[in-house]
mmCIF file of C-alpha atoms in Angstrom:
data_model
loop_
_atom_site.group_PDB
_atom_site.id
_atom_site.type_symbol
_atom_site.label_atom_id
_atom_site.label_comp_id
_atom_site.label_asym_id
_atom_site.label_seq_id
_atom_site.Cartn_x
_atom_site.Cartn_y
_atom_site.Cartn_z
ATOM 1 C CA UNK A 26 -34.412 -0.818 -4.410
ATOM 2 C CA UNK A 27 -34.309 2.235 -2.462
ATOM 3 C CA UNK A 28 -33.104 5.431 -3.509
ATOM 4 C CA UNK A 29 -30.669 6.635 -0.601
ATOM 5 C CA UNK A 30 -30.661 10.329 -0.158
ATOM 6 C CA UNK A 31 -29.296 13.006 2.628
ATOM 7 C CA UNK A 32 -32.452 14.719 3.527
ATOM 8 C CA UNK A 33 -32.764 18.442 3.487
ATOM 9 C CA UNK A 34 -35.897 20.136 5.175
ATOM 10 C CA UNK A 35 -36.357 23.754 4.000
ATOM 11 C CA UNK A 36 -40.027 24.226 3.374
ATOM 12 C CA UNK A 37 -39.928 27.576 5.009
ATOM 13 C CA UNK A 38 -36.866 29.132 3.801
ATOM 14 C CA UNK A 39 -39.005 31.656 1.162
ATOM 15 C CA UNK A 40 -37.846 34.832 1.701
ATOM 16 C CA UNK A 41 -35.320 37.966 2.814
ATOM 17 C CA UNK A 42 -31.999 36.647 4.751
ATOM 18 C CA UNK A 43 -33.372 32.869 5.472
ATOM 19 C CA UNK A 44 -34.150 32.462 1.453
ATOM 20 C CA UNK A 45 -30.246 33.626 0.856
ATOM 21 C CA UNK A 46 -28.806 30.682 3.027
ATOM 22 C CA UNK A 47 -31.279 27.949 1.177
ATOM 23 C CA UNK A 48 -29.734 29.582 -2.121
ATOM 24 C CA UNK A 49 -26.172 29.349 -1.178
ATOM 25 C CA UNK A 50 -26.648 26.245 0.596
ATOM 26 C CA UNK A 51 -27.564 24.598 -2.943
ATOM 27 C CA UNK A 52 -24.955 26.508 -5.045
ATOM 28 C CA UNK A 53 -22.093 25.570 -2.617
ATOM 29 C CA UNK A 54 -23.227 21.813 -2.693
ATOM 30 C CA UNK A 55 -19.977 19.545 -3.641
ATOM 31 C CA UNK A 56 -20.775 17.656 -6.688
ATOM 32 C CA UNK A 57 -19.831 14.602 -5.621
ATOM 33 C CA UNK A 58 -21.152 11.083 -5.226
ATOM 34 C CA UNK A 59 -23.760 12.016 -2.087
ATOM 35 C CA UNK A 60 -27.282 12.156 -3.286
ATOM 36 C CA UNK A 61 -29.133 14.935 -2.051
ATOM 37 C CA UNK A 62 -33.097 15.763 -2.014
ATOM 38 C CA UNK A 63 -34.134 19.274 -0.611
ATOM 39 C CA UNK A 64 -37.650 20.252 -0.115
ATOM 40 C CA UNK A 65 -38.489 23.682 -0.464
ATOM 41 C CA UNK A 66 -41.317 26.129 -0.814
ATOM 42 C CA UNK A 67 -43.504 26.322 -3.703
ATOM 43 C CA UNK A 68 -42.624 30.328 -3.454
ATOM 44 C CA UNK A 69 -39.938 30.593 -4.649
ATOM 45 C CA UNK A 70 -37.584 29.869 -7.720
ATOM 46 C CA UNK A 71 -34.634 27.766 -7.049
ATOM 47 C CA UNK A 72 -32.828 25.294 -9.603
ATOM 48 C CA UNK A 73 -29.029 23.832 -9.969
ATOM 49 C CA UNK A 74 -27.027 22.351 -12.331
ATOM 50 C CA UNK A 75 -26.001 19.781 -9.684
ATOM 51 C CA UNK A 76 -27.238 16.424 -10.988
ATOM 52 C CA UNK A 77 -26.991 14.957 -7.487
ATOM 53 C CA UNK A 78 -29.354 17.678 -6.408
ATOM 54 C CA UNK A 79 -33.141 17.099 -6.824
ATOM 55 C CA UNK A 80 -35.074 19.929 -5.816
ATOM 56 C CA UNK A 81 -38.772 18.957 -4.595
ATOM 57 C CA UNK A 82 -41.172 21.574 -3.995
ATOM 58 C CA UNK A 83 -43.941 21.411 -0.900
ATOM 59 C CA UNK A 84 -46.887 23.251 -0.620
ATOM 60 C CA UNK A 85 -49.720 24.190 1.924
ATOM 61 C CA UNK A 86 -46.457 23.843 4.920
ATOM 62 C CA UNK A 87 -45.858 27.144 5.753
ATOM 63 C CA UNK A 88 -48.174 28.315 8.218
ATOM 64 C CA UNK A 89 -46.640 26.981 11.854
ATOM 65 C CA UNK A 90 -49.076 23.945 12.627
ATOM 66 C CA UNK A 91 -48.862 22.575 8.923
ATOM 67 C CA UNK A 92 -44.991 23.104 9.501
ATOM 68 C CA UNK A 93 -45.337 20.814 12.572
ATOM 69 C CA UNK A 94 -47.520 17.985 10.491
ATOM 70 C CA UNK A 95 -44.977 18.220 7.951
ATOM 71 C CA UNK A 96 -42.061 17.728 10.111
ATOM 72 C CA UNK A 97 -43.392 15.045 12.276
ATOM 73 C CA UNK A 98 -45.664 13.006 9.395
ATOM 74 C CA UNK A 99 -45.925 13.889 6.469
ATOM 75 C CA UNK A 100 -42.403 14.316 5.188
ATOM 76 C CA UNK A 101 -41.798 10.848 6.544
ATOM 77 C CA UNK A 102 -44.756 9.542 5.028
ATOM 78 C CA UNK A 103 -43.365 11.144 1.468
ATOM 79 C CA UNK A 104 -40.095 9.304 1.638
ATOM 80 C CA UNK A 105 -41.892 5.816 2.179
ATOM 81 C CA UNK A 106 -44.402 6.686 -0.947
ATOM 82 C CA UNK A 107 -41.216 7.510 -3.153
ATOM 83 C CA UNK A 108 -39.051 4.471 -1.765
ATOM 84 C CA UNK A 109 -36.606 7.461 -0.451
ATOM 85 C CA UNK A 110 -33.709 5.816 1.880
ATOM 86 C CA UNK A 111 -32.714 8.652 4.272
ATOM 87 C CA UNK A 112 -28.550 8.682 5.149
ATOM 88 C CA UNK A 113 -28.740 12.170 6.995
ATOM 89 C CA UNK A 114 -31.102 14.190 8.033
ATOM 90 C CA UNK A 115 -30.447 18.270 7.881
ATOM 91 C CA UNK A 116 -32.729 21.260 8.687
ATOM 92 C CA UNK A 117 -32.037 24.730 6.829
ATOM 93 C CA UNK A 118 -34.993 26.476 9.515
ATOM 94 C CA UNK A 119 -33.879 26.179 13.323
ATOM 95 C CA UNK A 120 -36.215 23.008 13.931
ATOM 96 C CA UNK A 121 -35.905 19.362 13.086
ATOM 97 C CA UNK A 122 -37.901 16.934 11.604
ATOM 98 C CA UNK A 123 -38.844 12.947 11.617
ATOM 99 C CA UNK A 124 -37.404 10.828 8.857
ATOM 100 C CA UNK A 125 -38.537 7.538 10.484
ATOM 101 C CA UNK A 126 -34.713 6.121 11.087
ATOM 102 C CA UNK A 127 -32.169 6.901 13.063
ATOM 103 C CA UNK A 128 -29.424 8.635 10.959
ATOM 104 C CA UNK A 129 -27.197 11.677 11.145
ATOM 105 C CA UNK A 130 -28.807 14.769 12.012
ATOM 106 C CA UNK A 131 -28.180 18.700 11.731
ATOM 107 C CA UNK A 132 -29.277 21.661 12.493
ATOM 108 C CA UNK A 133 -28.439 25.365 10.677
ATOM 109 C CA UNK A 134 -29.643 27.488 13.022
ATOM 110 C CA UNK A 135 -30.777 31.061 12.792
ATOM 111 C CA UNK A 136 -33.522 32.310 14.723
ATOM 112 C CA UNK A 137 -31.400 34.568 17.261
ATOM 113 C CA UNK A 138 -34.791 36.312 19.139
ATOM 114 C CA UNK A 139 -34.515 34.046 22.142
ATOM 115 C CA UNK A 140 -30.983 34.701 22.373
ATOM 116 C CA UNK A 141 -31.927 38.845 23.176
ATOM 117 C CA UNK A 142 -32.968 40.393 25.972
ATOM 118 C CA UNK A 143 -35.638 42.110 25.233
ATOM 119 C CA UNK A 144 -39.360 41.343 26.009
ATOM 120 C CA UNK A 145 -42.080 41.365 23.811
ATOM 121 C CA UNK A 146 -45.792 42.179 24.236
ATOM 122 C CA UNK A 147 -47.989 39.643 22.667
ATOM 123 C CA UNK A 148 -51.109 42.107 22.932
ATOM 124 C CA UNK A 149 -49.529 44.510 20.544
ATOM 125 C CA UNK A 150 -49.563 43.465 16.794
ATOM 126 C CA UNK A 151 -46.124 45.015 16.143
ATOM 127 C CA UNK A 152 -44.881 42.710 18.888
ATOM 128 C CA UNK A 153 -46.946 39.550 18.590
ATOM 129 C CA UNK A 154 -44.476 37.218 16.247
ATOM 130 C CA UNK A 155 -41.382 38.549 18.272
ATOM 131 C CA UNK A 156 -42.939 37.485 21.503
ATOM 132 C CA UNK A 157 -43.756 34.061 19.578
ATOM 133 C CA UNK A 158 -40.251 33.421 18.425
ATOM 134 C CA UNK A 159 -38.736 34.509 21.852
ATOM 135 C CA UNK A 160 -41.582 32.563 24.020
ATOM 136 C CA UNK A 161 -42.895 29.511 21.836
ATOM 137 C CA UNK A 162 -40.573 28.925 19.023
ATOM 138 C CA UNK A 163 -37.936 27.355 21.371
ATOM 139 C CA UNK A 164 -40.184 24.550 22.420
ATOM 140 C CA UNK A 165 -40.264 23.441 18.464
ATOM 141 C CA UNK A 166 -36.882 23.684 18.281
ATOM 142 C CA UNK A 167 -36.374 21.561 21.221
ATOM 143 C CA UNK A 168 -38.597 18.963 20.227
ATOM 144 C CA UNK A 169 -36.230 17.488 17.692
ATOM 145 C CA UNK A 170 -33.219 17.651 19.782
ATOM 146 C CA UNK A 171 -31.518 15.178 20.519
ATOM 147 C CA UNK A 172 -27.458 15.248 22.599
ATOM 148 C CA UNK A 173 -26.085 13.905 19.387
ATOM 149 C CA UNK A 174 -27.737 16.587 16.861
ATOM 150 C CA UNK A 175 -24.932 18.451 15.750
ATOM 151 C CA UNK A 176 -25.760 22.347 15.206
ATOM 152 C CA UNK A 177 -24.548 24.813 12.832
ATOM 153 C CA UNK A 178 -24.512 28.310 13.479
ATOM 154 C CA UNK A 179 -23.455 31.785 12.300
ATOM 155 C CA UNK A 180 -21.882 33.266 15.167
ATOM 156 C CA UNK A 181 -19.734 32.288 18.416
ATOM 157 C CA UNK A 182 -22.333 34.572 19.886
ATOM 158 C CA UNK A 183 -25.208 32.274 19.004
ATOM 159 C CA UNK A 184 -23.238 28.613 19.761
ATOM 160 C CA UNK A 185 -22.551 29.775 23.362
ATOM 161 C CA UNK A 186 -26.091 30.913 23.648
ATOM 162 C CA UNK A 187 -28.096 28.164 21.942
ATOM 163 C CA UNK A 188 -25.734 25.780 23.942
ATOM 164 C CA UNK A 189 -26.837 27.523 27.083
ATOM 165 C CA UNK A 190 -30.334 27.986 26.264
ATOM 166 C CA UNK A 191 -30.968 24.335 24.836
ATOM 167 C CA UNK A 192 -28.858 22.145 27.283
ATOM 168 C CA UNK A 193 -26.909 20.987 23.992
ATOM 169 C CA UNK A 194 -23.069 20.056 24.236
ATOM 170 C CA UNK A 195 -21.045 22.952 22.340
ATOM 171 C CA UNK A 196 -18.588 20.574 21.077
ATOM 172 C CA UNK A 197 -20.617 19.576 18.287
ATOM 173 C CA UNK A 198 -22.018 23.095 17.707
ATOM 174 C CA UNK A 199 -20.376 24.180 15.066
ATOM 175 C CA UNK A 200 -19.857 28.273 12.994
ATOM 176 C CA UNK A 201 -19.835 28.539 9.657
ATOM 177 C CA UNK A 202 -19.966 32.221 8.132
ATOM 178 C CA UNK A 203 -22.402 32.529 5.193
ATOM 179 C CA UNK A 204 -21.033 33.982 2.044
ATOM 180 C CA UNK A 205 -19.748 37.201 1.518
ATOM 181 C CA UNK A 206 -18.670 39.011 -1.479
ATOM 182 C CA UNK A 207 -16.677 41.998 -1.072
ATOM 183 C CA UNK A 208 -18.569 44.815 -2.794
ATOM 184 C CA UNK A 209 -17.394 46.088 -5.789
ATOM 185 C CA UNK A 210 -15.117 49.152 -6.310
ATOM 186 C CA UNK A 211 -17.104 51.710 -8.076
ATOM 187 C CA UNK A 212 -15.939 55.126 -8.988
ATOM 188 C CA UNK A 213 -16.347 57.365 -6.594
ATOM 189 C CA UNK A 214 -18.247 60.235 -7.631
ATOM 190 C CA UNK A 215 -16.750 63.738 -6.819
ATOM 191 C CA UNK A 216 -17.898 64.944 -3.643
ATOM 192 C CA UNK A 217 -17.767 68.746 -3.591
ATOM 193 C CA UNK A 218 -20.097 69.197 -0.477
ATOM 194 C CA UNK A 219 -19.300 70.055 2.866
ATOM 195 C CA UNK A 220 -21.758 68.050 4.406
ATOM 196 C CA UNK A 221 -20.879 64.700 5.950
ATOM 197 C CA UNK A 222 -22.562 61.882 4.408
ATOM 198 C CA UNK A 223 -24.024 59.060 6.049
ATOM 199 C CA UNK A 224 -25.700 55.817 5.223
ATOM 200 C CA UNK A 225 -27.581 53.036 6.745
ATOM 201 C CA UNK A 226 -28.482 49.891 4.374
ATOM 202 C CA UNK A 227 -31.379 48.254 6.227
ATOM 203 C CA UNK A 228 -35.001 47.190 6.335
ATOM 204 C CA UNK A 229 -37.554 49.538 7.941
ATOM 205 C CA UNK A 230 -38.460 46.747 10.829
ATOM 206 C CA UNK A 231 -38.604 48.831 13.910
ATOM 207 C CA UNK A 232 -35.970 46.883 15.928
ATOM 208 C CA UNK A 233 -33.563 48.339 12.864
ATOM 209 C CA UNK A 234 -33.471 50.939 15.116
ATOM 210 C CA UNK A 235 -33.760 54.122 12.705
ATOM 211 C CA UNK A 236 -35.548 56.000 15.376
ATOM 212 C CA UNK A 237 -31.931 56.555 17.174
ATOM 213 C CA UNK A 238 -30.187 57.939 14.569
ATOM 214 C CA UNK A 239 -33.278 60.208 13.703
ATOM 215 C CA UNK A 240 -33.002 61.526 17.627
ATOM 216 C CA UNK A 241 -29.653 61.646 17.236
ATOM 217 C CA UNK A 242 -29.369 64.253 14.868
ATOM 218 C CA UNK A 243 -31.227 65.953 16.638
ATOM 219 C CA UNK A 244 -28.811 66.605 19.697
ATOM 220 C CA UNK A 245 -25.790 68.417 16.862
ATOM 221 C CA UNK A 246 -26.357 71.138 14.016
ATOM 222 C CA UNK A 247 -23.713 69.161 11.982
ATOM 223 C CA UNK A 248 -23.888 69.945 8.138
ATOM 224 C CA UNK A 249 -24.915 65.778 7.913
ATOM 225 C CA UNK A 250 -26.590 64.220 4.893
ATOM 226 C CA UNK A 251 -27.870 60.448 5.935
ATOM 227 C CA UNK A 252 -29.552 58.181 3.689
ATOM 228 C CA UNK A 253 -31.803 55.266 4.762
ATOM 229 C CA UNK A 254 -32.733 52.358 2.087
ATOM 230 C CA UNK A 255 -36.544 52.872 3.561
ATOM 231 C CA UNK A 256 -39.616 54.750 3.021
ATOM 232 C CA UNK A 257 -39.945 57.386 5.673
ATOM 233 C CA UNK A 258 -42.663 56.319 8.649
ATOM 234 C CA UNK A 259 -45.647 58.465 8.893
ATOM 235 C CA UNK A 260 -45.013 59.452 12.502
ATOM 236 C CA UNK A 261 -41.583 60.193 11.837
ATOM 237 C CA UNK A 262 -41.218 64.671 11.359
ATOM 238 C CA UNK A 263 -39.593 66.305 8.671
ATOM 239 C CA UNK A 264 -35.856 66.530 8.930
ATOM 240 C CA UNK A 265 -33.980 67.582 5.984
ATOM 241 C CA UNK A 266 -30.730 65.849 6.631
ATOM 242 C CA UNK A 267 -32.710 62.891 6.288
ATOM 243 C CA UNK A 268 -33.039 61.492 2.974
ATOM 244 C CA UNK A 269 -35.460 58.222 3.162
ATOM 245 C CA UNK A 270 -34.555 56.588 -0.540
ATOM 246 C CA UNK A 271 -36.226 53.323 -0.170
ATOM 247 C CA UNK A 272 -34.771 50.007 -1.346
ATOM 248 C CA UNK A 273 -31.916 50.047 -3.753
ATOM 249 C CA UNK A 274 -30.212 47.699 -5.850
ATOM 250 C CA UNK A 275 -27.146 46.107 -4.523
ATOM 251 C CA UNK A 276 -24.803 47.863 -7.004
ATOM 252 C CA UNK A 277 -26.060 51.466 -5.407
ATOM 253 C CA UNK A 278 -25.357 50.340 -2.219
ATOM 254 C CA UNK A 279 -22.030 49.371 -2.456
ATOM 255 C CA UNK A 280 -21.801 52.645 -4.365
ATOM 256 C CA UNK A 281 -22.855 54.266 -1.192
ATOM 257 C CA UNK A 282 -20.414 52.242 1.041
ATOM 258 C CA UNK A 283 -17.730 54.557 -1.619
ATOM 259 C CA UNK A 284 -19.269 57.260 -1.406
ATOM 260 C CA UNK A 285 -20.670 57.796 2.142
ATOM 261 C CA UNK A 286 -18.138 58.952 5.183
ATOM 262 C CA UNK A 287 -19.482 56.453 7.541
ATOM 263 C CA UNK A 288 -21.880 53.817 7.797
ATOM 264 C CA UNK A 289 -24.067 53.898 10.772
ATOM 265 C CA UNK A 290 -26.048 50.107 12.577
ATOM 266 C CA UNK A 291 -28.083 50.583 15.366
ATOM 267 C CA UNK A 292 -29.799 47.634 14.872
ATOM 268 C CA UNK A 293 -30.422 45.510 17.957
ATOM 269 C CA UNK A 294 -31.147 42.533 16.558
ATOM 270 C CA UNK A 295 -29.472 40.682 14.345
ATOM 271 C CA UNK A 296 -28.259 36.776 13.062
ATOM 272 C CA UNK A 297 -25.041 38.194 11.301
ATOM 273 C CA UNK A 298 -25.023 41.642 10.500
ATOM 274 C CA UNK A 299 -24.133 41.243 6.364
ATOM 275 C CA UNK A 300 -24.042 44.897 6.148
ATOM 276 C CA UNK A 301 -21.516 45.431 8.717
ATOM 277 C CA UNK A 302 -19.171 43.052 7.181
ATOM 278 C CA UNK A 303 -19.549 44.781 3.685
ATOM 279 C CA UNK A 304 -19.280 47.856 4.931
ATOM 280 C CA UNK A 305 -15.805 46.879 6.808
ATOM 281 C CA UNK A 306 -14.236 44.844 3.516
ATOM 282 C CA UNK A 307 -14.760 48.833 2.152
ATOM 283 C CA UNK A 308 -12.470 50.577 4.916
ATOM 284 C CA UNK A 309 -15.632 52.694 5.537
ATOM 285 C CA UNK A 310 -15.329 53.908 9.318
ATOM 286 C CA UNK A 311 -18.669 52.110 11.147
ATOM 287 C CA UNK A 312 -20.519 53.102 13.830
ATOM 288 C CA UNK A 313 -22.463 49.844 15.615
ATOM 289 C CA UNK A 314 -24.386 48.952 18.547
ATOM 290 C CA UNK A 315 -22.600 47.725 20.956
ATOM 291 C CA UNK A 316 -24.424 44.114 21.032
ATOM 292 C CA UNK A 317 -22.259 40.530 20.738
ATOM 293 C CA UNK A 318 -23.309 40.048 16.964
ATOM 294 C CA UNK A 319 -21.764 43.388 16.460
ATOM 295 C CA UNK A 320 -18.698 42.934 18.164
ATOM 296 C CA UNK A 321 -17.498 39.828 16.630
ATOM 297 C CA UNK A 322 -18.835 40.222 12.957
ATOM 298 C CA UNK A 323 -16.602 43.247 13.063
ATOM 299 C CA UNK A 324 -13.561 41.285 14.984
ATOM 300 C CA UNK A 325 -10.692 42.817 13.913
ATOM 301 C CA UNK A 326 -11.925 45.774 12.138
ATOM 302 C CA UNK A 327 -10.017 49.218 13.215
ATOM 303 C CA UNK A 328 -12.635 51.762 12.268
ATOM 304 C CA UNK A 329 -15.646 50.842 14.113
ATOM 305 C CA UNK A 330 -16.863 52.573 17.202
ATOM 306 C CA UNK A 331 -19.281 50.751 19.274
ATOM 307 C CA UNK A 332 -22.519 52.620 20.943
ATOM 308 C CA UNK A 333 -25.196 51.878 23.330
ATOM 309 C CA UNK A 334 -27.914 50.817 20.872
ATOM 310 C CA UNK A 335 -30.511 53.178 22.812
ATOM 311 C CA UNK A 336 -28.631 55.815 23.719
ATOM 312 C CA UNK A 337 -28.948 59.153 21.084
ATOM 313 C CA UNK A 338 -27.146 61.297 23.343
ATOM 314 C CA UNK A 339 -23.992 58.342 22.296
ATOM 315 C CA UNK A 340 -25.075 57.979 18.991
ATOM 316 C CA UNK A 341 -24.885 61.736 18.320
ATOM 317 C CA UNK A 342 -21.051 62.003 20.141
ATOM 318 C CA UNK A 343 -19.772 59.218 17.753
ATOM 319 C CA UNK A 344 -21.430 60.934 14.700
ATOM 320 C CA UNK A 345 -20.073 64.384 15.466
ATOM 321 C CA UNK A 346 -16.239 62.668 15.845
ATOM 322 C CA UNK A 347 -16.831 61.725 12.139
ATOM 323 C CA UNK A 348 -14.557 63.609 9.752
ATOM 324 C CA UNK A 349 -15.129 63.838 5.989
ATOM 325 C CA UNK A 350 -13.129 61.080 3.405
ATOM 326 C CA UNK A 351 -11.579 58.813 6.702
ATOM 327 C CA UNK A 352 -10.828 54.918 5.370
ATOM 328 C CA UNK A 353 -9.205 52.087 7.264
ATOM 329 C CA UNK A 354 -7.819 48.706 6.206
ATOM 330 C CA UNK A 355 -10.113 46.976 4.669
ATOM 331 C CA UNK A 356 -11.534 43.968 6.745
ATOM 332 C CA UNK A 357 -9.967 40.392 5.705
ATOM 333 C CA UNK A 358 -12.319 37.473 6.498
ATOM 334 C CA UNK A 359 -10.787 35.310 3.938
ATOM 335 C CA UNK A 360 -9.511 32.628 7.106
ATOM 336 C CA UNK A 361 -13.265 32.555 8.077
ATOM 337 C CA UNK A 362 -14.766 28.923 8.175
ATOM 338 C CA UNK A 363 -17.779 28.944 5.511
ATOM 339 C CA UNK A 364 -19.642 26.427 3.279
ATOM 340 C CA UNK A 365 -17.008 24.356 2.258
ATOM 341 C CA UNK A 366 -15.846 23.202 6.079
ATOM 342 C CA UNK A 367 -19.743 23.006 7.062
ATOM 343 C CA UNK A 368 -19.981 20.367 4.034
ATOM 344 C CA UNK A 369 -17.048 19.021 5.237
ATOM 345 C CA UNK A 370 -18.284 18.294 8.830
ATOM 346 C CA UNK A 371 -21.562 16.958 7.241
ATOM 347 C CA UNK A 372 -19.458 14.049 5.392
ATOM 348 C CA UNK A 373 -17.290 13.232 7.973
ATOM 349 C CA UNK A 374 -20.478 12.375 10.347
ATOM 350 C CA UNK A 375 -22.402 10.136 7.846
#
């Protein structure tokens, strides 16, 4: 007899922000009667005390035209070997897949590049996988789509947008924040400097945006210590405000988000924006581009100013209207919909 299963398809989920929603995914699966079988990468470490859960791993997928045998053949062909009955069929990566029935589908989505306006030059190397995901990707991701395919997403920014961009009803596009816990208090360490202390938590990817606040600073003589969680860029010159620390643990930066009198996030492209949220369940007063992901992660929030995400000559107004020691209310997303309502929508379409 065969073994009936919801599906899950997240072969490619092995790494930064995508690896984090395959982990909370599986740790915030009800343990219930549904059986579940997830395939994921051979990367990575993953387990779960969930005996409903069976974790499979799947190698030699990653790469984008194995992905596409996968999704089309071979997964299908690995549920017939193992006598696997498929009840719902849900993709952790942006695409779907074949199961070789029609059954209940879904769709977390969060690949927000074709979303941005911004172009991409495939001739530089820099550039090349941007233009991809902006140009390309969306074909794959329409290939699976089907009017009934219900969608999950991160952001009202991204449902309106993927509804737009993909023809797809937004009545069964659904948001669900990912999980957020509010950083820890630590003790404040006594600050007897004048200078004003900034930080920015982020990868050194270049659409990050450092290179604003760096020109920034720049345009004002403030007395302004920042600190960025990356190595310093060879063609970047010597400032020595700027203090380039590399990557941290989380415990130091939510030491930082304590310590610091503002956080700073010119980034200008972004799914969510976790930073932004942590920063705001702190009180910390936040600087931000002023992009849609930015706006409504931070719905709400009293000490953010918003900023032209190119614009120095903005970025170094807002930072010289900083004053030292400033917090706000702390940011209160408890009566966000998460993981439990996604779950919830999941059951109540099988």
């Amino acid at each position: 007899m065969a073994q009936t299963n919801i599906i899950v398809n997240a072969t490619a989920l092995d790494k930064s922000g995508a690896l984090s929603i395959l982990r909370q995914f599986v740790d915030n699966i009800p343990n219930d009667n549904h059986r579940w079988l997830i395939f994921i990468s051979d990367k990575i470490t993953l387990s779960t005390n969930n005996k409903n859960v069976r974790l499979e791993s799947i190698s030699g997928v990653k790469s984008m035209p194995k992905r596409f045998w996968w999704d089309i053949i071979g997964l299908r062909k690995w549920l017939k070997d193992y006598n696997i009955n498929p009840v719902a069929a849900i993709s952790l990566q942006n695409t779907g897949f074949k199961v070789g029935k029609s059954v209940p589908s879904f769709i977390y989505y969060h690949q927000p590049l074709p979303f941005f306006n911004i172009s991409w030059n495939p001739l530089k190397k820099t550039e090349r996988s941007f233009w991809f995901y902006k140009y390309i990707y969306p074909f794959f991701v329409s290939l699976f789509l089907t009017k009934s395919t219900r969608i999950f997403v991160q952001l009202d920014f991204i449902r309106k947008e993927f509804a737009r961009h993909f023809h797809h009803p937004e009545n069964i596009i659904d948001v669900f924040s990912p999980s957020i816990v509010k950083p820890s208090t630590c003790h404040s360490k006594e600050d007897k400097s004048d200078a004003l202390t900034i930080f920015y938590p982020a990868m050194g990817y270049f659409y990050k945006n450092h290179r604003v606040i760096v020109d920034a600073l720049e345009l004002t003589n403030q007395n302004i210590e920042v600190y960025f969680t990356t190595d310093k860029p060879t063609d970047y010159k010597q400032d020595n405000r700027i203090h380039w620390i590399g990557q941290v643990s989380y415990d130091q930066v939510c030491q930082m988000y304590d310590n610091c009198d503002a956080v700073v996030f010119p980034s200008y492209i972004e799914t969510y924006g976790l930073p932004l949220v942590e920063a705001a369940m702190t009180g910390v007063p936040i600087i931000a581009s002023d992009l849609p992901y930015a706006r409504e992660v931070l719905n709400g929030y009293e000490g953010v100013t918003f900023v032209e995400y190119d614009n120095s000559k903005a970025w170094a107004k807002a930072i010289n209207s900083l004053d030292k020691g400033i917090r706000y209310k702390p940011l209160d997303i408890s009566n966000r919909a998460g993981w439990p309502e996604l779950f919830q929508k999941i059951f109540s379409n099988l």
